[in-house]
PDB file of C-alpha atoms in Angstrom:
ATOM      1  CA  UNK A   1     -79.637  -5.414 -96.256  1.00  0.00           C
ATOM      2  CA  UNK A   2     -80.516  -2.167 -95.651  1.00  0.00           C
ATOM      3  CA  UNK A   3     -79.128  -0.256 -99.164  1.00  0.00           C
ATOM      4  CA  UNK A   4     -79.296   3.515 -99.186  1.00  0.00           C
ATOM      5  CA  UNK A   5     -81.094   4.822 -95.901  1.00  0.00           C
ATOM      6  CA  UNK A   6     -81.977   8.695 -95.661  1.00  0.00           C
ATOM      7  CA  UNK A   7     -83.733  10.747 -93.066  1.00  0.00           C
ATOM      8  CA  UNK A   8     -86.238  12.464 -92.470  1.00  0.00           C
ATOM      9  CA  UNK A   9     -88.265  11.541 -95.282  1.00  0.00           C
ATOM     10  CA  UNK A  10     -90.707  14.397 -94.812  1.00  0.00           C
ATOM     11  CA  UNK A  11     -89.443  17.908 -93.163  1.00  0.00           C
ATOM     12  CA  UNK A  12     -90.850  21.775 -93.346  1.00  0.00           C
ATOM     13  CA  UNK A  13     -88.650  24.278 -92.878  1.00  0.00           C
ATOM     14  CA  UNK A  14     -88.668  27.874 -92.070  1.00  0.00           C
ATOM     15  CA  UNK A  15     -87.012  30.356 -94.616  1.00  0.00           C
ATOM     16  CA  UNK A  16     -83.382  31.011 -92.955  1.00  0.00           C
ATOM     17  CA  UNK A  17     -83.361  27.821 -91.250  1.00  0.00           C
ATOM     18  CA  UNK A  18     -80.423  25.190 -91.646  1.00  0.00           C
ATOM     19  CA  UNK A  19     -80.569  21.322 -91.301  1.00  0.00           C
ATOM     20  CA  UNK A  20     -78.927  18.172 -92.470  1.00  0.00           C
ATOM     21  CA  UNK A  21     -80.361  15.543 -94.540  1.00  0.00           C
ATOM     22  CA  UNK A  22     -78.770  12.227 -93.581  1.00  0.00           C
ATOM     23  CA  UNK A  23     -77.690   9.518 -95.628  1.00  0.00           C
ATOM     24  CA  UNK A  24     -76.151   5.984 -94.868  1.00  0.00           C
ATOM     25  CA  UNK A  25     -74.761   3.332 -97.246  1.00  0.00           C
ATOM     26  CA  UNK A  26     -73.950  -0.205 -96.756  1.00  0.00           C
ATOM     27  CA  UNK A  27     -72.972  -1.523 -99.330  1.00  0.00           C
ATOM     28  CA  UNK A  28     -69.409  -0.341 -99.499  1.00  0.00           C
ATOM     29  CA  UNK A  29     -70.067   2.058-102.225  1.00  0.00           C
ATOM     30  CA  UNK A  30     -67.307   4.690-103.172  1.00  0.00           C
ATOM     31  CA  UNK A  31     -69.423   6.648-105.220  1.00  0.00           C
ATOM     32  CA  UNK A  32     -72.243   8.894-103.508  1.00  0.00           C
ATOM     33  CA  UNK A  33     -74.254  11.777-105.133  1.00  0.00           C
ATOM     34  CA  UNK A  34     -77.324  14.148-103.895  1.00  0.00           C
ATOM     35  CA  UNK A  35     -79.790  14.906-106.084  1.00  0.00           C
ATOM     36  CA  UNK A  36     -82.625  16.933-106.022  1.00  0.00           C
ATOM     37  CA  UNK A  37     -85.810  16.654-108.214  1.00  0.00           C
ATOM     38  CA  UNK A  38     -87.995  19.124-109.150  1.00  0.00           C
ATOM     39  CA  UNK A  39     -91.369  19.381-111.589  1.00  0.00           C
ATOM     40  CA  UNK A  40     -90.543  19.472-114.897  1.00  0.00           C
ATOM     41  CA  UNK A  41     -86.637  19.863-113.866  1.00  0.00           C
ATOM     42  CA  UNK A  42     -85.517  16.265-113.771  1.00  0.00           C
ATOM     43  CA  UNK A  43     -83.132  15.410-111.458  1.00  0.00           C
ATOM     44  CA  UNK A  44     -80.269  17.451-110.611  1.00  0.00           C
ATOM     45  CA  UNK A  45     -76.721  16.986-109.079  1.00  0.00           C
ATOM     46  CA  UNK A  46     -75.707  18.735-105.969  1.00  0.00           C
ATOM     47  CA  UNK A  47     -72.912  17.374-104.763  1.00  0.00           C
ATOM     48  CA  UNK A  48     -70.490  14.021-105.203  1.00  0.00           C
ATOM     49  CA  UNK A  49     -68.233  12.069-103.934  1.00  0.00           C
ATOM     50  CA  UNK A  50     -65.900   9.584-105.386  1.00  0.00           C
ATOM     51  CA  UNK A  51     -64.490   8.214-102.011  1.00  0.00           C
ATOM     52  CA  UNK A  52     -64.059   9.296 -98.332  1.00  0.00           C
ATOM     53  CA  UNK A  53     -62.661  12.465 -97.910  1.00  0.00           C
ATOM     54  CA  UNK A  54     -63.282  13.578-101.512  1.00  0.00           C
ATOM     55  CA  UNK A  55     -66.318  15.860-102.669  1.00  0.00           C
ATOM     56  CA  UNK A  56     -67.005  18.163-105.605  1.00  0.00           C
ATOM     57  CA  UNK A  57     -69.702  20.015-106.826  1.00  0.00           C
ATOM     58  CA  UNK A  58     -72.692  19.383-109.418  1.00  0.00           C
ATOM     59  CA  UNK A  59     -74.660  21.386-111.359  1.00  0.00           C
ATOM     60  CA  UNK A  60     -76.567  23.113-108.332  1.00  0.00           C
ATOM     61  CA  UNK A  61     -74.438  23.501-105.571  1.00  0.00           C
ATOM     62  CA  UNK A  62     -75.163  27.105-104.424  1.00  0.00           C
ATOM     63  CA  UNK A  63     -77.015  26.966-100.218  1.00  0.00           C
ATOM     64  CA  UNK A  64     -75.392  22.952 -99.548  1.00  0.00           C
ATOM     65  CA  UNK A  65     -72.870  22.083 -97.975  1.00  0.00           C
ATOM     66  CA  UNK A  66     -71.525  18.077 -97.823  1.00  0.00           C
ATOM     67  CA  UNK A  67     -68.907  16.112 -96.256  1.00  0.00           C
ATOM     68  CA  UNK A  68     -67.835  12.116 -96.128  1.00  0.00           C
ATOM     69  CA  UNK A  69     -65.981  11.182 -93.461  1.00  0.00           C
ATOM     70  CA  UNK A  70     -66.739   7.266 -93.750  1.00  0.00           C
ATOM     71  CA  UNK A  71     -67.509   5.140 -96.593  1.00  0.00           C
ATOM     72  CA  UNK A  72     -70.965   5.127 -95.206  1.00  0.00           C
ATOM     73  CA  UNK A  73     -72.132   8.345 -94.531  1.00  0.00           C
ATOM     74  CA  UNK A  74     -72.338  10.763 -96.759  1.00  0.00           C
ATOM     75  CA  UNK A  75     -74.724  13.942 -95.115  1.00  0.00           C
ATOM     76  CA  UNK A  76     -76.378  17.340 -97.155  1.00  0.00           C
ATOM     77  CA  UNK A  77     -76.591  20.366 -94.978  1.00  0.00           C
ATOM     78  CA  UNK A  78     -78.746  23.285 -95.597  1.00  0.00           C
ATOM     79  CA  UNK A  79     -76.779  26.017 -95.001  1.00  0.00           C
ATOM     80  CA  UNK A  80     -80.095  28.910 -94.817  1.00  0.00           C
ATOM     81  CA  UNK A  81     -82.796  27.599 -96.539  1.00  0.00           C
ATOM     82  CA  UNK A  82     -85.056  29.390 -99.071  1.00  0.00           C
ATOM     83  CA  UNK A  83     -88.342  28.522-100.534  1.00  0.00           C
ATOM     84  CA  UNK A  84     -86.531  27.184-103.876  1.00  0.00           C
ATOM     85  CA  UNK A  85     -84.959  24.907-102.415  1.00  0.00           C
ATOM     86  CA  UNK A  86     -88.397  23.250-101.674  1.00  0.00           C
ATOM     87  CA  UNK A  87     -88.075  19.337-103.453  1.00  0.00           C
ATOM     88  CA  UNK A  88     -87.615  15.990-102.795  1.00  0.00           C
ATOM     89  CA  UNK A  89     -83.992  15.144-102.702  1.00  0.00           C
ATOM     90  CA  UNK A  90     -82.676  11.683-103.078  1.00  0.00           C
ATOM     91  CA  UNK A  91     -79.224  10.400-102.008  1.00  0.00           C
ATOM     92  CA  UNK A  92     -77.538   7.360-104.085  1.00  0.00           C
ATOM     93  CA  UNK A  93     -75.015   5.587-103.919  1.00  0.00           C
ATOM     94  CA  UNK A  94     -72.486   3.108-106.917  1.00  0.00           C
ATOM     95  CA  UNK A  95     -69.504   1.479-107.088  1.00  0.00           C
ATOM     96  CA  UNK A  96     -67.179   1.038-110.360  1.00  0.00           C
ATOM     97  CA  UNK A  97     -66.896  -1.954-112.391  1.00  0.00           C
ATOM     98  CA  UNK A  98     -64.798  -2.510-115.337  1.00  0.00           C
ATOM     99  CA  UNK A  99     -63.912   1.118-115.631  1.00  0.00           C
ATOM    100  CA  UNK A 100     -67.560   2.145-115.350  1.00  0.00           C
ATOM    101  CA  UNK A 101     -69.516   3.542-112.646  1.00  0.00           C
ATOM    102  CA  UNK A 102     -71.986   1.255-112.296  1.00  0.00           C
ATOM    103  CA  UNK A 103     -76.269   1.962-111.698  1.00  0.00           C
ATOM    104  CA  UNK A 104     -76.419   4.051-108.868  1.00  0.00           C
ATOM    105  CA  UNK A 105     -79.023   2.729-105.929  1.00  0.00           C
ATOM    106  CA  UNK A 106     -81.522   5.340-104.805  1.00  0.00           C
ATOM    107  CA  UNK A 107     -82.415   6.138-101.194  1.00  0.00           C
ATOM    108  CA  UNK A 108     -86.650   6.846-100.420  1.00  0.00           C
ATOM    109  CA  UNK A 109     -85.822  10.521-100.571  1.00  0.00           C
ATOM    110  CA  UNK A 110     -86.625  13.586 -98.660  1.00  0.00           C
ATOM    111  CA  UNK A 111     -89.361  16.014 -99.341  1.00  0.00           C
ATOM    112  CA  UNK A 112     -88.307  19.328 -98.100  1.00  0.00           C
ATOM    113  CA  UNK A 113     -91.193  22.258 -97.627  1.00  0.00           C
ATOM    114  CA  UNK A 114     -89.622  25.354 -97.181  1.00  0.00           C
ATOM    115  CA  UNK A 115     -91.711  28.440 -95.986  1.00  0.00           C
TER     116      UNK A 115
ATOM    117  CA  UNK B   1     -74.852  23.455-121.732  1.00  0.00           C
ATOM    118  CA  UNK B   2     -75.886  19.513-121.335  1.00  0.00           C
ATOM    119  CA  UNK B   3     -78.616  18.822-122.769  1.00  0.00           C
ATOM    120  CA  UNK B   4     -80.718  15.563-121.925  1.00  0.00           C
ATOM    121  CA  UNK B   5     -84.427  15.815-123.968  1.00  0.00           C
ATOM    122  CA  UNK B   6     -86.516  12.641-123.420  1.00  0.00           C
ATOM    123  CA  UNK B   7     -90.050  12.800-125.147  1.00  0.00           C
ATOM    124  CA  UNK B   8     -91.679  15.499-123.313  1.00  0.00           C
ATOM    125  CA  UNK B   9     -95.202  13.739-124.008  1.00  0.00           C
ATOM    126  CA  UNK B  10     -96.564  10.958-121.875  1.00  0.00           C
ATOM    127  CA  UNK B  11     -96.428   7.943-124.239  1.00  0.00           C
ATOM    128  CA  UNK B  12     -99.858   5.341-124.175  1.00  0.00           C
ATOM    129  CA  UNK B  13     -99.367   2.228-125.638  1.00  0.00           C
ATOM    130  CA  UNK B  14    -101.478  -0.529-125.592  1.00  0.00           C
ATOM    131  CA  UNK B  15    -100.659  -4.109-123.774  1.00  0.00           C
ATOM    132  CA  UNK B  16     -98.729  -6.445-125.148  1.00  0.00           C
ATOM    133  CA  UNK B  17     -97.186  -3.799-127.611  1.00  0.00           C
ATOM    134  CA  UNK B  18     -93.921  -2.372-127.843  1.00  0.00           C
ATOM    135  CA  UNK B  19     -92.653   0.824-126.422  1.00  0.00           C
ATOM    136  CA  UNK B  20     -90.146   2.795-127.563  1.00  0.00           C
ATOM    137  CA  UNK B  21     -88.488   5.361-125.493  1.00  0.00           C
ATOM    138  CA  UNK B  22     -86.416   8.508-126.683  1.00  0.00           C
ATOM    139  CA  UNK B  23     -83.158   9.859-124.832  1.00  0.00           C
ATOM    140  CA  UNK B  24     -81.651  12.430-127.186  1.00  0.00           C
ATOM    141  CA  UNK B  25     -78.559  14.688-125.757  1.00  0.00           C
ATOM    142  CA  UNK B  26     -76.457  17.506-127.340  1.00  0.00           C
ATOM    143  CA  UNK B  27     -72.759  19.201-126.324  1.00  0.00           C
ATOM    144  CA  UNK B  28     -71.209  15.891-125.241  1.00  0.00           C
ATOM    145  CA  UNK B  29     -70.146  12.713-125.978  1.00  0.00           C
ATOM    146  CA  UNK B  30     -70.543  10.282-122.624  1.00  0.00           C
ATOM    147  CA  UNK B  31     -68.701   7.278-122.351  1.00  0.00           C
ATOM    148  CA  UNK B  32     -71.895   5.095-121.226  1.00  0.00           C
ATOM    149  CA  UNK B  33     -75.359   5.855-120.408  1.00  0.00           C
ATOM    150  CA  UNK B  34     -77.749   4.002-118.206  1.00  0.00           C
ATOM    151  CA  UNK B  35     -81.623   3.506-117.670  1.00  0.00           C
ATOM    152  CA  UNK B  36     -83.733   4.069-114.578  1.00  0.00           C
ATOM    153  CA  UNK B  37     -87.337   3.584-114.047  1.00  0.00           C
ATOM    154  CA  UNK B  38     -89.086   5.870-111.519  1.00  0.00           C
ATOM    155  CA  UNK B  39     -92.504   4.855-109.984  1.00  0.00           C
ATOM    156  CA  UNK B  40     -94.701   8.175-108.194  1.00  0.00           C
ATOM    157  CA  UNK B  41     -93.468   8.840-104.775  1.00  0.00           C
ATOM    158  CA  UNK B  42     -90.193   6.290-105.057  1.00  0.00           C
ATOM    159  CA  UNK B  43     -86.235   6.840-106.189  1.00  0.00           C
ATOM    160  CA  UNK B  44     -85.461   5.640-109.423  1.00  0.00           C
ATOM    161  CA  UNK B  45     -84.388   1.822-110.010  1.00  0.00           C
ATOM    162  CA  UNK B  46     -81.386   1.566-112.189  1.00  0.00           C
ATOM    163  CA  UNK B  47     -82.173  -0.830-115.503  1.00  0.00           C
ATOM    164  CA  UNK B  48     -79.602  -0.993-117.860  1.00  0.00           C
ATOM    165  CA  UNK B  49     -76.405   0.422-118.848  1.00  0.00           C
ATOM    166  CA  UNK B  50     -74.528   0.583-122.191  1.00  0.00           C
ATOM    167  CA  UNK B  51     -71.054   1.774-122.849  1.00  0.00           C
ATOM    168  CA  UNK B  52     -70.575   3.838-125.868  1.00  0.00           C
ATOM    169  CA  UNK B  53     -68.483   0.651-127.855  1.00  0.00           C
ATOM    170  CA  UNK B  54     -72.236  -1.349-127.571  1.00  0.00           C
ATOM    171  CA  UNK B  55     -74.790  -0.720-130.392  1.00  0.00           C
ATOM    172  CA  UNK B  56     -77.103  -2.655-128.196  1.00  0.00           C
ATOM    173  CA  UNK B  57     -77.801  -4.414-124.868  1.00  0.00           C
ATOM    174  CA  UNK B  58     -80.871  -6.415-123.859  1.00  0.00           C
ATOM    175  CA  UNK B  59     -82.007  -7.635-120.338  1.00  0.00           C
ATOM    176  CA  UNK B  60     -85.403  -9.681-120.144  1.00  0.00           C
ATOM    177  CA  UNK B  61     -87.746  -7.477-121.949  1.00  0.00           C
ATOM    178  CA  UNK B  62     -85.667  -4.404-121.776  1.00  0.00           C
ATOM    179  CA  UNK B  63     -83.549  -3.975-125.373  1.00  0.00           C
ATOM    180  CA  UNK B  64     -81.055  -0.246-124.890  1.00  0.00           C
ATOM    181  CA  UNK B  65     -79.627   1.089-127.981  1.00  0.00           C
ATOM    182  CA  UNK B  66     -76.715   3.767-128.566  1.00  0.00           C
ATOM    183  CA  UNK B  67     -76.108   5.482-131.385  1.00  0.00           C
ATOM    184  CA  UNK B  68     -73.238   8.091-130.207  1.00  0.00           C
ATOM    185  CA  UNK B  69     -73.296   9.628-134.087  1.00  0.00           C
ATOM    186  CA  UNK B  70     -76.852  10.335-133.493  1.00  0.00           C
ATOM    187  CA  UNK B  71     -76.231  11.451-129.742  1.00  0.00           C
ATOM    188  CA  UNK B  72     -79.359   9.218-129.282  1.00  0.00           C
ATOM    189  CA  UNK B  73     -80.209   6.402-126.655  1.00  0.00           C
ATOM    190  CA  UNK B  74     -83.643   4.776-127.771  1.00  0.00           C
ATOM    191  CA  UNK B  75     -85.117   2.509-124.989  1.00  0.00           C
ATOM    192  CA  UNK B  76     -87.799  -0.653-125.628  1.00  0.00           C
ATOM    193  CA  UNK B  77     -89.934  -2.524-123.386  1.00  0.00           C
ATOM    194  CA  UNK B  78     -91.307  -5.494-125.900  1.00  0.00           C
ATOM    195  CA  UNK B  79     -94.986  -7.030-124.773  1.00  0.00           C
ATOM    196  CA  UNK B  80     -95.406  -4.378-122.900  1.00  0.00           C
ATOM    197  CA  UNK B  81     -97.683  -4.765-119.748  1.00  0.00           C
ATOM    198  CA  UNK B  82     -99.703  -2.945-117.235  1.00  0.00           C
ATOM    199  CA  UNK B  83     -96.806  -2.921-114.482  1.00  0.00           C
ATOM    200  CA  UNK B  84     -94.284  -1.417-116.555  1.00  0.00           C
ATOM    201  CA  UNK B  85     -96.345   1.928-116.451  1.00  0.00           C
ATOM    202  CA  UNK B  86     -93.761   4.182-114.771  1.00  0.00           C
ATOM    203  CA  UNK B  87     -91.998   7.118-115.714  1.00  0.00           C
ATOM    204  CA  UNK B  88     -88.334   5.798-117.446  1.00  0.00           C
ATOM    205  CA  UNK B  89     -84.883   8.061-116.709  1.00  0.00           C
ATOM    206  CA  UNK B  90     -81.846   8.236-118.576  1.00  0.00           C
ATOM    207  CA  UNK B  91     -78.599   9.349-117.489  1.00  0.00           C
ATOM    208  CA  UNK B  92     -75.582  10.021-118.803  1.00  0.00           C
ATOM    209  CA  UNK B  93     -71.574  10.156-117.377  1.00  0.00           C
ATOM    210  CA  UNK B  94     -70.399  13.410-117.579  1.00  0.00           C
ATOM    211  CA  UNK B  95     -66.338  13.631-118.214  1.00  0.00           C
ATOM    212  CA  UNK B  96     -64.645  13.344-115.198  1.00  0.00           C
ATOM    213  CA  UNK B  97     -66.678  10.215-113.247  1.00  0.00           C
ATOM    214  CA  UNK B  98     -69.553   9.892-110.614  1.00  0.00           C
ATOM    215  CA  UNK B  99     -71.108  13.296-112.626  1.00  0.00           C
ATOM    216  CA  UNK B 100     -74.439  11.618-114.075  1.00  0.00           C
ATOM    217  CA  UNK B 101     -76.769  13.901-115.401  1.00  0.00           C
ATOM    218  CA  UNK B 102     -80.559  12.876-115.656  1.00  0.00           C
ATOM    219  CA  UNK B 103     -83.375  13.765-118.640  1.00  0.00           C
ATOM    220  CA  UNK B 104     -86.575  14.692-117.071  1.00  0.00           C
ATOM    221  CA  UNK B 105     -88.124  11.168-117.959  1.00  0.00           C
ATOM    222  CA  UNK B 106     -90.564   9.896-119.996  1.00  0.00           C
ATOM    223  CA  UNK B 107     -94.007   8.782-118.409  1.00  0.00           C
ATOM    224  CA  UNK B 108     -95.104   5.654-119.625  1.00  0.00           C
ATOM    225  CA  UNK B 109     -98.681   3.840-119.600  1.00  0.00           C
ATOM    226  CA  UNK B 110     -99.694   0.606-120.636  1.00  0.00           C
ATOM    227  CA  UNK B 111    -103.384   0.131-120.659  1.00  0.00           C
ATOM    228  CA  UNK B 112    -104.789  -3.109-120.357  1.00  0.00           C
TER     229      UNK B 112
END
């Protein structure tokens, strides 16, 4: 019972560089969201998705790019990365319940150096 | 904009005492909110959730309250101890679904 699994958990990137932060559910969640947290900032929404095949943006989508293909899987690519987006980003994952999306489950998170 | 303002301070209290946490919000009216609890270096845990037709929900020591004329969420941990030092989220739907928006947290610490 593995819940939400990302990878890496640690990475340092190179300014211009791309990569994908990974992220598997299984517990048959339709909802999935990546966040990324900040000092002082909170966490913030990146991306979402309320199913397979269906993504939209959050508040700070600009330099990401996601897909879901499967329930499961639900991957954050780096498109060129920059020093501010330096954080520790954390995948999660819900499922709906009497018209509510229920508490989301939290993967270990990423932290991301970018120099 | 959304605006999510938990207390800004760290909040002390002493064991065995009650804490009361803060989650005021401004420029929307969410259906439900929910409660997370964040220790250093992990994701957030997911508490409690109350829909916007509750005044109040309890779990264990946990007691939510929502108060949607207010735009205020107020959050208690009742004989408090030691392990529930943490910092505490909350979160709130955002119109369309799956669109939760977090306050930066409050950090909590119950001294023995």
């Amino acid at each position: 019972n593995a819940g939400v699994t990302q990878t890496p958990k640690f990475q340092v990137l190179k300014t211009g560089q791309s990569m994908t932060l990974q992220c598997a559910q299984d517990m048959n969640h339709e909802y999935m969201s990546w966040y990324r947290q900040d000092p002082g900032m909170g966490l913030r929404l990146i991306h979402y998705s309320v199913g397979a095949g269906i993504t939209d943006q959050g508040e700070v989508p600009n330099g990401y790019n996601v897909s879901r293909s499967t329930t499961e899987d639900f991957p954050l690519r780096l498109l060129s990365a920059a020093p501010s987006q330096t954080s520790v980003y954390f995948c999660a994952s819900s499922y709906g319940l009497e018209g509510v999306i229920y508490g989301y489950t939290f993967g270990s998170g990423t932290r991301l150096t970018v120099v | 904009s959304q605006k999510i303002e938990q207390n800004s301070e760290a909040l002390n209290i002493q064991e065995g005492k009650t804490a009361t946490l803060t989650c005021n919000y401004t420029n929307y009216s969410p259906a439900y909110l929910q409660w997370y609890r964040q220790d250093p270096g992990r994701g957030p845990v997911f508490l409690l959730l109350i829909r916007e037709n509750e005044k109040e929900k309890r779990k264990e020591r946990l007691k939510v309250t929502f108060d949607t004329t207010l735009k205020q969420s107020l959050f208690h941990i009742t004989a408090s101890q030691p392990a529930d030092s943490a910092t505490y989220l909350c979160a709130l739907d955002i119109n369309t679904g799956n669109q939760f928006y977090f306050g930066t947290g409050t950090s909590l610490t119950v001294i023995p």
